[in-house]
CSV table of C-alpha atoms (C1' of nucleotides) in Angstrom, one decimal:
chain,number,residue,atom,x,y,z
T,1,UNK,CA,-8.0,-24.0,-15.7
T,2,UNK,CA,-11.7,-23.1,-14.9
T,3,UNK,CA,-13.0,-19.5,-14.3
T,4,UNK,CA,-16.1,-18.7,-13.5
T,5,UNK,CA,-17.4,-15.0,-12.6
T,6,UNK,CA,-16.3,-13.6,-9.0
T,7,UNK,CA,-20.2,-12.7,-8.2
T,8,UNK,CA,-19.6,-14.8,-5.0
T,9,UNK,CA,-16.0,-14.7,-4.3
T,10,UNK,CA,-14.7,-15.2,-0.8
T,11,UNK,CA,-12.7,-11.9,-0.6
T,12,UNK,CA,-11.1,-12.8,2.6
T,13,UNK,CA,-9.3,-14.9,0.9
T,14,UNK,CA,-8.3,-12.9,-2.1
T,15,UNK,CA,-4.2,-12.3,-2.6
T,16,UNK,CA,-4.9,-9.0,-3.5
T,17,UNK,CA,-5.7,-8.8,0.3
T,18,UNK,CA,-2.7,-10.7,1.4
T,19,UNK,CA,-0.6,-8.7,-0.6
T,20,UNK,CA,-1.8,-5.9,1.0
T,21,UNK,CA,-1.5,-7.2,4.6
T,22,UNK,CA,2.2,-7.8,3.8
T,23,UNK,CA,3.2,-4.7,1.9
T,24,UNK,CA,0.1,-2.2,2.3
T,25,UNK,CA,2.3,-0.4,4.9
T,26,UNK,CA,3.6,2.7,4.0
T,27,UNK,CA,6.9,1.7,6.3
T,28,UNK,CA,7.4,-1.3,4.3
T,29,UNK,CA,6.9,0.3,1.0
T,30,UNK,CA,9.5,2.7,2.1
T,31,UNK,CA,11.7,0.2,2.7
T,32,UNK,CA,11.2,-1.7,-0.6
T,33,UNK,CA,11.6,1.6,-2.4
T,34,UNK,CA,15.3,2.2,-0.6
T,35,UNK,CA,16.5,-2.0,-1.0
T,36,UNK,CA,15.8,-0.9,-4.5
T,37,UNK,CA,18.0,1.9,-4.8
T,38,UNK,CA,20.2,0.0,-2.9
T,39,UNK,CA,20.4,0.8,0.9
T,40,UNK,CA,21.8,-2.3,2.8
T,41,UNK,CA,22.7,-0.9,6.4
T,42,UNK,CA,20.2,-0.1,9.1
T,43,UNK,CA,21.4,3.8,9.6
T,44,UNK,CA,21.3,4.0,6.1
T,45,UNK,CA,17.7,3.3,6.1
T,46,UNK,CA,17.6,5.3,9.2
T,47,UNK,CA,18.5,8.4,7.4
T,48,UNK,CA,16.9,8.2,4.3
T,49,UNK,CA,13.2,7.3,5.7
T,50,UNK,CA,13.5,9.6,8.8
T,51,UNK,CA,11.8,6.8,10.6
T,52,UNK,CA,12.6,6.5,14.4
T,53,UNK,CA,14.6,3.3,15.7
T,54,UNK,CA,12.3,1.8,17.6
T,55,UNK,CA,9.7,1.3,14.2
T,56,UNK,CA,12.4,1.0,11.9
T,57,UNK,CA,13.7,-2.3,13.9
T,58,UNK,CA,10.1,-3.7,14.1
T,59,UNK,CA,9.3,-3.1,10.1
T,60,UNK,CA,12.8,-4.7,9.6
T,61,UNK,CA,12.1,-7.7,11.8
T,62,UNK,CA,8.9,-8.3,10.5
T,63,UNK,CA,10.2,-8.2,6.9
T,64,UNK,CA,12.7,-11.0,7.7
T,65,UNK,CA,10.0,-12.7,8.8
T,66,UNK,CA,7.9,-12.4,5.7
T,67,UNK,CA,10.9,-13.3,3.9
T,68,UNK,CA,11.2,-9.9,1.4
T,69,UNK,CA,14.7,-9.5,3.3
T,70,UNK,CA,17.4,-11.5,4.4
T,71,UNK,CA,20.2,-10.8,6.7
T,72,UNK,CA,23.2,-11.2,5.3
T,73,UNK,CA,26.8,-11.2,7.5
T,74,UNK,CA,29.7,-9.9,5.9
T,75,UNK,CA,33.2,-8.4,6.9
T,76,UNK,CA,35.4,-5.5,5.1
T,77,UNK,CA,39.2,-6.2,6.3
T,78,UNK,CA,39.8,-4.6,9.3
T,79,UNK,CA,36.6,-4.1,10.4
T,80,UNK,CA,34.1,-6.2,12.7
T,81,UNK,CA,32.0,-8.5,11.2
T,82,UNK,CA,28.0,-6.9,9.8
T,83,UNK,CA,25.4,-7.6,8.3
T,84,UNK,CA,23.0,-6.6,5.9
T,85,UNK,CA,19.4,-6.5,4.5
T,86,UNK,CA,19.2,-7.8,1.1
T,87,UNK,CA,16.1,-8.4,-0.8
T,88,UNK,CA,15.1,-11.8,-1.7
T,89,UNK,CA,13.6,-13.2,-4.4
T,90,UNK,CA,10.5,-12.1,-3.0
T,91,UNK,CA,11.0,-9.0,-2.6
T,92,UNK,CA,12.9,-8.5,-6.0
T,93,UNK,CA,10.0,-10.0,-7.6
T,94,UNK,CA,7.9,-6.7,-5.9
T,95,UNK,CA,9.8,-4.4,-8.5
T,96,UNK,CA,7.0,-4.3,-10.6
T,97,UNK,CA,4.6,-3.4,-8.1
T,98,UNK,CA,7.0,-0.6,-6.9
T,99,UNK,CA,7.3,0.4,-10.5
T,100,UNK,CA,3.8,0.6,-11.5
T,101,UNK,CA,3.3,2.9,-8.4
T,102,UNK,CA,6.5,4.8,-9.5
T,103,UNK,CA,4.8,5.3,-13.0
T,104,UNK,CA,1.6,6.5,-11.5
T,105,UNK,CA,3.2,8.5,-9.1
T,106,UNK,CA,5.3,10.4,-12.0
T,107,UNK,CA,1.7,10.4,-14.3
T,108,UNK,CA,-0.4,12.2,-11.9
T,109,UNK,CA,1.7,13.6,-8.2
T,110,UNK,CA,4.4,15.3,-10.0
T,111,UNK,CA,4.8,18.6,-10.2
T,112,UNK,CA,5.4,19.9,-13.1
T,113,UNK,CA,9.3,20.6,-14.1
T,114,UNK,CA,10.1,19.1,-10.6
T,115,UNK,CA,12.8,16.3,-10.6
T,116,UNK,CA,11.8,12.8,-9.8
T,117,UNK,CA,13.5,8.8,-10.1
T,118,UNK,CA,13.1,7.3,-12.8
T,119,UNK,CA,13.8,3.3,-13.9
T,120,UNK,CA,15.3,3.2,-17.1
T,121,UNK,CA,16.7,0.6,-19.3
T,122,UNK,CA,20.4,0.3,-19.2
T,123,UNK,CA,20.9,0.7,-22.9
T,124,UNK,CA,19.8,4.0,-23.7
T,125,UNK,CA,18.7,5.2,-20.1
T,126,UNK,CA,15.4,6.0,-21.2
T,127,UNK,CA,12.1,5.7,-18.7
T,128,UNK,CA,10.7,2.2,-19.4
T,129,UNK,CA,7.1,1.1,-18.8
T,130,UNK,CA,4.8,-2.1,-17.8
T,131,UNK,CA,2.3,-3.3,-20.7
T,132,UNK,CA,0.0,-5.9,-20.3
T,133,UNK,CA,0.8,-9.2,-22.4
T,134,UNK,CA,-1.7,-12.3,-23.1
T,135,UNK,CA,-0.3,-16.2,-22.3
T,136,UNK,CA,1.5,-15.5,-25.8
T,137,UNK,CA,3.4,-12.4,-25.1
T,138,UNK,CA,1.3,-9.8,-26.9
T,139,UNK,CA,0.0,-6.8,-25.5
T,140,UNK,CA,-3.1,-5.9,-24.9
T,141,UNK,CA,-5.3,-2.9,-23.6
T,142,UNK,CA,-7.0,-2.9,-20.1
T,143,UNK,CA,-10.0,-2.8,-20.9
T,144,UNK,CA,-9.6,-6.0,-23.4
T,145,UNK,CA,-9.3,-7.9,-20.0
T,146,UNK,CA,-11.8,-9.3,-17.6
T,147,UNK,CA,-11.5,-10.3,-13.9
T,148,UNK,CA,-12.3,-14.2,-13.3
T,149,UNK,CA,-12.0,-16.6,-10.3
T,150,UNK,CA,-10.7,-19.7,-10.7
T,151,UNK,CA,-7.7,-22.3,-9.4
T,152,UNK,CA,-4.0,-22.0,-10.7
T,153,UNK,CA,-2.3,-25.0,-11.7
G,1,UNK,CA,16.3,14.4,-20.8
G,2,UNK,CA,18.9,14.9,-18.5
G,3,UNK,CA,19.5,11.7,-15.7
G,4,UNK,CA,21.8,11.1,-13.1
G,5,UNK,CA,22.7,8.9,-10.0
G,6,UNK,CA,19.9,9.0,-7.3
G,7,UNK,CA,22.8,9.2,-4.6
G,8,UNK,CA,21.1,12.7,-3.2
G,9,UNK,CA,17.3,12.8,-3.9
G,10,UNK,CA,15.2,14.5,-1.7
G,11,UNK,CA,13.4,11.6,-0.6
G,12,UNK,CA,10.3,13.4,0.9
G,13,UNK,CA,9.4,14.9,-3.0
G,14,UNK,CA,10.1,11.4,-4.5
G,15,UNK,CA,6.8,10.0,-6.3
G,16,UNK,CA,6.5,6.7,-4.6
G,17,UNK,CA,5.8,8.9,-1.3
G,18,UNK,CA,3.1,10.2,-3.1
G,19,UNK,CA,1.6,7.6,-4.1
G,20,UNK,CA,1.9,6.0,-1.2
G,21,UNK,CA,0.3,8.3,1.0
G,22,UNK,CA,-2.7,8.5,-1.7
G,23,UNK,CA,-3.2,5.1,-2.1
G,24,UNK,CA,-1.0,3.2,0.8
G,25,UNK,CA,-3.8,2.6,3.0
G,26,UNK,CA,-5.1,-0.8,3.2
G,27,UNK,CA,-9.0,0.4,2.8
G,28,UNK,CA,-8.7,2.4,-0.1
G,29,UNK,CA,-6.9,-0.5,-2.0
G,30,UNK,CA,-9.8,-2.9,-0.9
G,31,UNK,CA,-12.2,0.0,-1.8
G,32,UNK,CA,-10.2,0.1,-5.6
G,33,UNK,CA,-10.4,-3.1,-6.0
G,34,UNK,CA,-14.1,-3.7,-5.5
G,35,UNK,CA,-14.5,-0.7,-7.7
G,36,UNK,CA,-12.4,-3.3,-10.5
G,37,UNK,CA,-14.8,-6.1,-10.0
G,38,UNK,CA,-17.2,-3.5,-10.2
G,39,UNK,CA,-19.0,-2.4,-7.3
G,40,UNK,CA,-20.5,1.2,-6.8
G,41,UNK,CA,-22.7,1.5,-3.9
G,42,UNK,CA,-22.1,2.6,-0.9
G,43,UNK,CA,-24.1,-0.7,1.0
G,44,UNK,CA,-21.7,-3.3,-1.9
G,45,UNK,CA,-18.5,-1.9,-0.8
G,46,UNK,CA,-19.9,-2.3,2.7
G,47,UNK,CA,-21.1,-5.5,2.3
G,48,UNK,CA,-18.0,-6.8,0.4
G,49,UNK,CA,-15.3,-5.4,2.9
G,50,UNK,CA,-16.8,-5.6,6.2
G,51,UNK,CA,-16.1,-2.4,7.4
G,52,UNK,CA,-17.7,0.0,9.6
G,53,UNK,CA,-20.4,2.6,8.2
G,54,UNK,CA,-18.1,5.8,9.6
G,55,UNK,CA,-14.8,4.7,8.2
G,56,UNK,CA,-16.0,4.0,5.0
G,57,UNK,CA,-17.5,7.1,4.7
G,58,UNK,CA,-14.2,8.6,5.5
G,59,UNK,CA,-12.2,6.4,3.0
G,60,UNK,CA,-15.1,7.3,0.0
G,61,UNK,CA,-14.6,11.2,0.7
G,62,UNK,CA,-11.1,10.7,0.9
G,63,UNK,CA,-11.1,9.3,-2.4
G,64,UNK,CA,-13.4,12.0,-4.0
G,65,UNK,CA,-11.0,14.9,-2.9
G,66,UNK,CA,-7.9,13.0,-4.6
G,67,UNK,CA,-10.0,12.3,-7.5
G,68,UNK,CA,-9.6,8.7,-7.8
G,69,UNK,CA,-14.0,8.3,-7.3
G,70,UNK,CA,-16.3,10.1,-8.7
G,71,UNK,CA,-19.9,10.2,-7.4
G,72,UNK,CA,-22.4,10.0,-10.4
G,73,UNK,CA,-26.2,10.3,-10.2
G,74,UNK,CA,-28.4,8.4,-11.8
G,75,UNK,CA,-32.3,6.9,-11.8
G,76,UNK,CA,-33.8,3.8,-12.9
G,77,UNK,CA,-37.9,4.5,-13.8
G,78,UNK,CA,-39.6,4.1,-10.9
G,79,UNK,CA,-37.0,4.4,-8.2
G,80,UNK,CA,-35.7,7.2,-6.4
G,81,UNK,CA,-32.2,8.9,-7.8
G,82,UNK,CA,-29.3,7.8,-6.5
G,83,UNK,CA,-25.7,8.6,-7.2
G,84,UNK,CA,-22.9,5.8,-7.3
G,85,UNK,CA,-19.3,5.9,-6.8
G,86,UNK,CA,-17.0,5.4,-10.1
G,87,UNK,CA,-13.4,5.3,-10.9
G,88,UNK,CA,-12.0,8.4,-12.6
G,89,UNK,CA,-8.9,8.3,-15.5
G,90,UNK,CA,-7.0,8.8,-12.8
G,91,UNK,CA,-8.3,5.8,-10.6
G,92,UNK,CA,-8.7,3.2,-13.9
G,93,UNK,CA,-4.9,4.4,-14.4
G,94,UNK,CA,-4.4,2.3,-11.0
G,95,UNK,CA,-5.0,-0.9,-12.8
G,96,UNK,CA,-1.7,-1.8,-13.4
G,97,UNK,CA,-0.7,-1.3,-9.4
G,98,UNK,CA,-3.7,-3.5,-8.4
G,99,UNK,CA,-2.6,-6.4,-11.1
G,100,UNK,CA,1.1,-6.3,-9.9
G,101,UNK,CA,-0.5,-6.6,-6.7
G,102,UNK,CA,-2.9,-9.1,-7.5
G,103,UNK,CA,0.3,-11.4,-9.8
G,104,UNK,CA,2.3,-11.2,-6.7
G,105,UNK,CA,0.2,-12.5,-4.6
G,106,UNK,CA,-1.2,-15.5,-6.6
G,107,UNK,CA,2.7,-16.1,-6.8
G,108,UNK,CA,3.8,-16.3,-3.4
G,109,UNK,CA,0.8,-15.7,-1.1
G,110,UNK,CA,-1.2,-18.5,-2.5
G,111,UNK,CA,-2.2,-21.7,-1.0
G,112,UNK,CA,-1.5,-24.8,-3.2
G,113,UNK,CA,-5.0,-25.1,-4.9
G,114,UNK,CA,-7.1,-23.0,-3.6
G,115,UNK,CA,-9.2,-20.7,-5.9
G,116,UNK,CA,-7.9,-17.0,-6.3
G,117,UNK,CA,-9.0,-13.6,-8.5
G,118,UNK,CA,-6.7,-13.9,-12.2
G,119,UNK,CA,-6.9,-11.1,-14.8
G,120,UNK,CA,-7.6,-12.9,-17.7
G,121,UNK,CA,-7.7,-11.2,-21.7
G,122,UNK,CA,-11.2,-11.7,-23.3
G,123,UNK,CA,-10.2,-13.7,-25.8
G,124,UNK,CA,-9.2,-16.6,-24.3
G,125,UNK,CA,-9.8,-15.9,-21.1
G,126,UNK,CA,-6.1,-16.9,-20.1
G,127,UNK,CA,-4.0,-15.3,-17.4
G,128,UNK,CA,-2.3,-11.9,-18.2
G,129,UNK,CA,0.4,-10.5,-17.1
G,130,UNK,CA,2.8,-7.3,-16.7
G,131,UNK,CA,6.1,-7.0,-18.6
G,132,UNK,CA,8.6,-4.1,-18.5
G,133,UNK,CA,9.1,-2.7,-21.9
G,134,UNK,CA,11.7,0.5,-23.0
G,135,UNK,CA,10.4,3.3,-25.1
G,136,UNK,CA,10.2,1.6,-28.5
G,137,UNK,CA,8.3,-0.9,-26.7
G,138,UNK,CA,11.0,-3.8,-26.9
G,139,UNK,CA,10.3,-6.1,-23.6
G,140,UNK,CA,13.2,-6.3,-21.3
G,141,UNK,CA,14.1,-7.4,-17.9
G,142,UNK,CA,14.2,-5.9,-14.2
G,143,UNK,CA,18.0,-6.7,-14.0
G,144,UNK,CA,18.6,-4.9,-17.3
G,145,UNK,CA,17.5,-1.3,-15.5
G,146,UNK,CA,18.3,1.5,-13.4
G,147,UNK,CA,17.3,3.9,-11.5
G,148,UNK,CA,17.9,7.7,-12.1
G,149,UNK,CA,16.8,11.3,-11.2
G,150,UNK,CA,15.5,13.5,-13.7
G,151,UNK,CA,13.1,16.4,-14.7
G,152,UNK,CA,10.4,14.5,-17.3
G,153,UNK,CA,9.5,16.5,-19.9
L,1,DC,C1',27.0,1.0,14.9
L,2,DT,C1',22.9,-1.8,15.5
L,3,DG,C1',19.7,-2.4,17.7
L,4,DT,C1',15.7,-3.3,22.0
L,5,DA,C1',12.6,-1.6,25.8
L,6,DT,C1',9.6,1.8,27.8
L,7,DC,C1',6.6,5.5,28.0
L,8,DC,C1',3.5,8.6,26.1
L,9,DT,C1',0.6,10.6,22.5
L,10,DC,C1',-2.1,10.7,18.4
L,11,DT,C1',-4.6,8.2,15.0
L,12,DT,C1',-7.5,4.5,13.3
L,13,DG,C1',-11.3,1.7,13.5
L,14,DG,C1',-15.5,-0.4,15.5
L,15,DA,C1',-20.1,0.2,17.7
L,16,DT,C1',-24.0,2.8,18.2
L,17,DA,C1',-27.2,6.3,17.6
L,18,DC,C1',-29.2,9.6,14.6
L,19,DT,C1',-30.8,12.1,9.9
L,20,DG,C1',-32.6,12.8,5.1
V,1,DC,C1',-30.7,3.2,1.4
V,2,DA,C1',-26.9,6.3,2.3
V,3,DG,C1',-24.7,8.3,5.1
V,4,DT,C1',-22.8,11.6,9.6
V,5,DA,C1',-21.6,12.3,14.6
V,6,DT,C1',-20.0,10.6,18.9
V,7,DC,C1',-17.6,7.7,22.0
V,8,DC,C1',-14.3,4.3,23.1
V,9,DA,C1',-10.6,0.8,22.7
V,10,DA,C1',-6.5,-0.7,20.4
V,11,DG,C1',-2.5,0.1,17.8
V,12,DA,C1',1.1,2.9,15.5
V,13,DG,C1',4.8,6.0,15.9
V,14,DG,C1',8.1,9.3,18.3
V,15,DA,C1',11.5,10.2,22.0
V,16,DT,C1',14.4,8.6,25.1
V,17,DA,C1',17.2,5.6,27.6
V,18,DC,C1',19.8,1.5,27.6
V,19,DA,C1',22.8,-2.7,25.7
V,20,DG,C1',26.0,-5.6,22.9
DNA sequence: CTGTATCCTCTTGGATACTG
DNA sequence: CAGTATCCAAGAGGATACAG
């Protein structure tokens, strides 16, 4: 892989942009943040977001279409047939950018002695953290890391 | 630490909110990530972003009052003095957001081939990435954690 | 319950002109 | 160069009504 310096980088181009043309909605980050917890249902997003139909139907359409949900049917006995939002796999794989907000959030928004979510690891239910790691796996410091442009694989 | 089920947070005080209403807006995450590659000026982030002279203006003193810039003067011999925009503690502690931004999006936004923005580490200039770790530091998976409410600290 | 369509208002962003 | 003020157009979001 060659880098070189981003001096001249095309930034229309950058994913940093995409990304943020996808998800930089505060809607859709809603969303994300309840598919995490684990709303399914369109009322239950509904009545946790506080969000009126009309722009909950169009963040949830244009989330299928991005692919970071899928509609899923399903029927309980008894009951008509539904369906659901689930995440994908693109979307799961947006836990860590929901996390590292989450982190911040908790580091410098919060109130002090005020409650808050927390991710924890299942073992011990303690809050857990995002460290940056090297192609080997060891961690290193932010400022031990440099920005580059280049092409991947 | 005490932690329970996040069945009936109040969603409005939740973190992510924050956070999202601080930093969920698509110019002040261009604006934080020229000030990564390193730009300062008012005419740079101009230049790099393409944006209009009056909403930039708005974003920058947005950012001042949440603390995430700070303007800093300064004077090179022989010019005029001029004052620059920097990141604050509180803006470089953004890093990891903008890199689980940036890793998403070279994974699923990117066109086969073309050339992108990678964090590298300065020692091999090799691709970095973000892991979850618990609180002795052991690395662990998305799938092996949950989500609580609690008071921190 | 799970949406879509319509209307109306408020905000965002671009263009332009003006200032130190 | 480094902004601010003003005006205008387009889009986002709420309320409401309607439909399967």
């Amino acid at each position: 892989m060659e880098l070189r310096e981003p001096k001249d980088l095309d930034r229309d181009l950058c994913p940093i942009v995409s990304a943020i043309s996808e998800i930089g909605d505060k809607w859709i980050l809603l969303i994300l943040r309840e598919s995490f917890i684990g709303a399914r249902r369109f009322d239950e997003f509904q009545e946790n977001l506080q969000v009126s139909k009309s722009v909950l139907s169009n963040k949830l359409n244009k989330m299928l279409e991005l692919e970071l949900l899928q509609k899923v049917s399903y029927k309980n006995p008894g009951e008509r047939t539904r369906h659901e939002y689930r995440l994908t796999r693109k979307g799961k794989d947006l836990g860590k950018v929901i996390i590292s907000l989450l982190n911040w959030g908790n580091t410098y928004l919060l109130e002090e002695g005020k409650e808050t979510i927390v991710i924890t690891d299942t073992a011990e239910f303690k809050p857990v953290g995002l460290e940056l790691v090297n192609s080997k796996g060891d961690k290193l410091k932010l400022r031990d890391t440099a920005i580059k442009v280049g092409r991947l694989k």
